[in-house]
Amino acid sequence: MTCAVRETGGGWRCAGVRWPREVPELGWSRGGDRRVSVLAYGAGLGFRAVGERHCVGARGNVCPLGAVVPGRSTGGRCAECARLDRAHSVAADTMADDPRTYRVYLAWFGPGMVKVGITGEERGAARLREQGAVVFSWLGRGPLMAARRTEEVLRAALGVPDRIPYAKKRSVRGQLPGPEERAGAVAELYARAAALEGRGWPESLERLPLEVVDQVGVFGLDRAPDPAPVRAVRELVDGGVVAGRLVAAAGPDLHLAVADGGVVVLDTRLITGWDLTAVTRATEATEVTGSDVRVPLIDIGGGGVQGGLF
């Protein structure tokens, strides 16, 4: 079983999934060192969580307190590091003089789930992959504050949110409509947005032509096996094992085919800050497939909690 988890005797900790290109990568950190493991659909992945979960720090810096953080936290940071990380983000509007070019995008995550947002132009579509956007189109490009103003205008005029919870995204990911319907939803939203040009749309924001990008293939959702995932990992615990075959990925979520024949979603934001050791079905078969190892799971649809086996 091929495993992308690093042996952590040297103190490597997982930094979660990244999407710099059209394949997911697991990031790893040890002090100021950074490494990545490229993930492949169809390959195996297995790990055991060890000890306690610690704060991942802020902006690439180690948490000075070495704080322990809750297992269910998707941020993986203590209160102080979370504040510092937020203060230096684009969303905090503290960088009005940022000279970089930004893009406004329209993103579709499933029926009735659309949003507008901005990202740095040099990042390309990485932000859309990080969010798990199934389909998207660029809308415009320009200075940061013009992009931010356009984003606010569109939210108010179109009645769309600035964010959609990941729980809602994964609840519909296994029952997506066909490509024509997906593309049509984004095209319709684009037409409504373009009609607002000249009505609160900053002159310094250049409108870009409609170009629908469908990421179902990038995420592996077109090859993912039935049935659709109905369970997701709620949190890791000391000694808890997660192991399976990677069949799809979207945003921070990894879809793992597990021993009981189902597919479980692992939000990799829950594994940041943990020391992880590699396990395989071959070397730890009783733990991977037996009833003595459990990590808490939650039902994707109804939100009920249950004990899960891997």
PDB file of N, CA and C in Angstrom, residues 183-217:
ATOM      1  N   ALA A 183     -22.248  23.936 -16.053  1.00  0.00           N
ATOM      2  CA  ALA A 183     -21.767  25.089 -16.812  1.00  0.00           C
ATOM      3  C   ALA A 183     -22.846  26.160 -16.936  1.00  0.00           C
ATOM      4  N   GLY A 184     -24.086  25.721 -17.129  1.00  0.00           N
ATOM      5  CA  GLY A 184     -25.188  26.666 -17.273  1.00  0.00           C
ATOM      6  C   GLY A 184     -25.398  27.506 -16.032  1.00  0.00           C
ATOM      7  N   ALA A 185     -25.205  26.914 -14.857  1.00  0.00           N
ATOM      8  CA  ALA A 185     -25.388  27.645 -13.614  1.00  0.00           C
ATOM      9  C   ALA A 185     -24.376  28.779 -13.488  1.00  0.00           C
ATOM     10  N   VAL A 186     -23.132  28.512 -13.877  1.00  0.00           N
ATOM     11  CA  VAL A 186     -22.097  29.549 -13.808  1.00  0.00           C
ATOM     12  C   VAL A 186     -22.317  30.606 -14.887  1.00  0.00           C
ATOM     13  N   ALA A 187     -22.701  30.184 -16.085  1.00  0.00           N
ATOM     14  CA  ALA A 187     -22.953  31.134 -17.165  1.00  0.00           C
ATOM     15  C   ALA A 187     -24.101  32.078 -16.806  1.00  0.00           C
ATOM     16  N   GLU A 188     -25.122  31.534 -16.170  1.00  0.00           N
ATOM     17  CA  GLU A 188     -26.273  32.366 -15.781  1.00  0.00           C
ATOM     18  C   GLU A 188     -25.855  33.399 -14.736  1.00  0.00           C
ATOM     19  N   LEU A 189     -25.026  32.977 -13.771  1.00  0.00           N
ATOM     20  CA  LEU A 189     -24.550  33.889 -12.740  1.00  0.00           C
ATOM     21  C   LEU A 189     -23.641  34.957 -13.358  1.00  0.00           C
ATOM     22  N   TYR A 190     -22.817  34.561 -14.311  1.00  0.00           N
ATOM     23  CA  TYR A 190     -21.934  35.510 -14.986  1.00  0.00           C
ATOM     24  C   TYR A 190     -22.752  36.581 -15.710  1.00  0.00           C
ATOM     25  N   ALA A 191     -23.804  36.176 -16.404  1.00  0.00           N
ATOM     26  CA  ALA A 191     -24.637  37.133 -17.137  1.00  0.00           C
ATOM     27  C   ALA A 191     -25.274  38.139 -16.191  1.00  0.00           C
ATOM     28  N   ARG A 192     -25.736  37.669 -15.033  1.00  0.00           N
ATOM     29  CA  ARG A 192     -26.325  38.573 -14.053  1.00  0.00           C
ATOM     30  C   ARG A 192     -25.295  39.541 -13.504  1.00  0.00           C
ATOM     31  N   ALA A 193     -24.069  39.052 -13.282  1.00  0.00           N
ATOM     32  CA  ALA A 193     -23.014  39.909 -12.761  1.00  0.00           C
ATOM     33  C   ALA A 193     -22.583  40.944 -13.804  1.00  0.00           C
ATOM     34  N   ALA A 194     -22.419  40.517 -15.046  1.00  0.00           N
ATOM     35  CA  ALA A 194     -21.987  41.422 -16.112  1.00  0.00           C
ATOM     36  C   ALA A 194     -22.995  42.531 -16.350  1.00  0.00           C
ATOM     37  N   ALA A 195     -24.272  42.242 -16.125  1.00  0.00           N
ATOM     38  CA  ALA A 195     -25.319  43.251 -16.312  1.00  0.00           C
ATOM     39  C   ALA A 195     -25.200  44.394 -15.317  1.00  0.00           C
ATOM     40  N   LEU A 196     -24.428  44.208 -14.274  1.00  0.00           N
ATOM     41  CA  LEU A 196     -24.258  45.248 -13.257  1.00  0.00           C
ATOM     42  C   LEU A 196     -23.113  46.194 -13.589  1.00  0.00           C
ATOM     43  N   GLU A 197     -22.391  45.938 -14.666  1.00  0.00           N
ATOM     44  CA  GLU A 197     -21.278  46.806 -15.029  1.00  0.00           C
ATOM     45  C   GLU A 197     -21.802  48.221 -15.267  1.00  0.00           C
ATOM     46  N   GLY A 198     -21.160  49.199 -14.631  1.00  0.00           N
ATOM     47  CA  GLY A 198     -21.624  50.580 -14.713  1.00  0.00           C
ATOM     48  C   GLY A 198     -22.542  50.967 -13.578  1.00  0.00           C
ATOM     49  N   ARG A 199     -22.929  50.002 -12.775  1.00  0.00           N
ATOM     50  CA  ARG A 199     -23.822  50.279 -11.627  1.00  0.00           C
ATOM     51  C   ARG A 199     -23.128  49.836 -10.339  1.00  0.00           C
ATOM     52  N   GLY A 200     -22.129  50.601  -9.939  1.00  0.00           N
ATOM     53  CA  GLY A 200     -21.381  50.284  -8.737  1.00  0.00           C
ATOM     54  C   GLY A 200     -20.125  49.485  -9.017  1.00  0.00           C
ATOM     55  N   TRP A 201     -19.953  49.089 -10.277  1.00  0.00           N
ATOM     56  CA  TRP A 201     -18.770  48.335 -10.689  1.00  0.00           C
ATOM     57  C   TRP A 201     -17.618  49.322 -10.865  1.00  0.00           C
ATOM     58  N   PRO A 202     -16.515  49.199 -10.119  1.00  0.00           N
ATOM     59  CA  PRO A 202     -15.399  50.137 -10.236  1.00  0.00           C
ATOM     60  C   PRO A 202     -14.822  50.178 -11.648  1.00  0.00           C
ATOM     61  N   GLU A 203     -14.518  51.391 -12.130  1.00  0.00           N
ATOM     62  CA  GLU A 203     -13.978  51.536 -13.476  1.00  0.00           C
ATOM     63  C   GLU A 203     -12.605  50.885 -13.622  1.00  0.00           C
ATOM     64  N   SER A 204     -11.876  50.774 -12.502  1.00  0.00           N
ATOM     65  CA  SER A 204     -10.523  50.218 -12.570  1.00  0.00           C
ATOM     66  C   SER A 204     -10.504  48.696 -12.619  1.00  0.00           C
ATOM     67  N   LEU A 205     -11.696  48.079 -12.571  1.00  0.00           N
ATOM     68  CA  LEU A 205     -11.748  46.619 -12.669  1.00  0.00           C
ATOM     69  C   LEU A 205     -12.104  46.224 -14.102  1.00  0.00           C
ATOM     70  N   GLU A 206     -11.203  45.525 -14.762  1.00  0.00           N
ATOM     71  CA  GLU A 206     -11.411  45.067 -16.130  1.00  0.00           C
ATOM     72  C   GLU A 206     -12.243  43.789 -16.128  1.00  0.00           C
ATOM     73  N   ARG A 207     -13.351  43.815 -16.868  1.00  0.00           N
ATOM     74  CA  ARG A 207     -14.172  42.601 -16.942  1.00  0.00           C
ATOM     75  C   ARG A 207     -13.515  41.607 -17.881  1.00  0.00           C
ATOM     76  N   LEU A 208     -13.492  40.341 -17.456  1.00  0.00           N
ATOM     77  CA  LEU A 208     -12.929  39.255 -18.252  1.00  0.00           C
ATOM     78  C   LEU A 208     -14.058  38.457 -18.905  1.00  0.00           C
ATOM     79  N   PRO A 209     -13.822  37.876 -20.087  1.00  0.00           N
ATOM     80  CA  PRO A 209     -14.876  37.111 -20.764  1.00  0.00           C
ATOM     81  C   PRO A 209     -15.223  35.839 -20.007  1.00  0.00           C
ATOM     82  N   LEU A 210     -16.436  35.370 -20.236  1.00  0.00           N
ATOM     83  CA  LEU A 210     -16.884  34.115 -19.633  1.00  0.00           C
ATOM     84  C   LEU A 210     -16.030  32.961 -20.142  1.00  0.00           C
ATOM     85  N   GLU A 211     -15.487  32.189 -19.214  1.00  0.00           N
ATOM     86  CA  GLU A 211     -14.740  30.976 -19.553  1.00  0.00           C
ATOM     87  C   GLU A 211     -14.988  29.973 -18.431  1.00  0.00           C
ATOM     88  N   VAL A 212     -15.930  29.074 -18.652  1.00  0.00           N
ATOM     89  CA  VAL A 212     -16.329  28.123 -17.624  1.00  0.00           C
ATOM     90  C   VAL A 212     -15.268  27.039 -17.483  1.00  0.00           C
ATOM     91  N   VAL A 213     -14.798  26.839 -16.265  1.00  0.00           N
ATOM     92  CA  VAL A 213     -13.808  25.810 -15.964  1.00  0.00           C
ATOM     93  C   VAL A 213     -14.453  24.779 -15.049  1.00  0.00           C
ATOM     94  N   ASP A 214     -14.532  23.538 -15.494  1.00  0.00           N
ATOM     95  CA  ASP A 214     -15.127  22.450 -14.726  1.00  0.00           C
ATOM     96  C   ASP A 214     -14.005  21.615 -14.116  1.00  0.00           C
ATOM     97  N   GLN A 215     -14.026  21.448 -12.792  1.00  0.00           N
ATOM     98  CA  GLN A 215     -12.939  20.768 -12.087  1.00  0.00           C
ATOM     99  C   GLN A 215     -13.307  19.377 -11.568  1.00  0.00           C
ATOM    100  N   VAL A 216     -14.396  18.817 -12.076  1.00  0.00           N
ATOM    101  CA  VAL A 216     -14.797  17.481 -11.654  1.00  0.00           C
ATOM    102  C   VAL A 216     -13.683  16.472 -11.927  1.00  0.00           C
ATOM    103  N   GLY A 217     -13.058  16.572 -13.104  1.00  0.00           N
ATOM    104  CA  GLY A 217     -11.975  15.659 -13.437  1.00  0.00           C
ATOM    105  C   GLY A 217     -10.740  15.894 -12.584  1.00  0.00           C
TER     106      GLY A 217
END
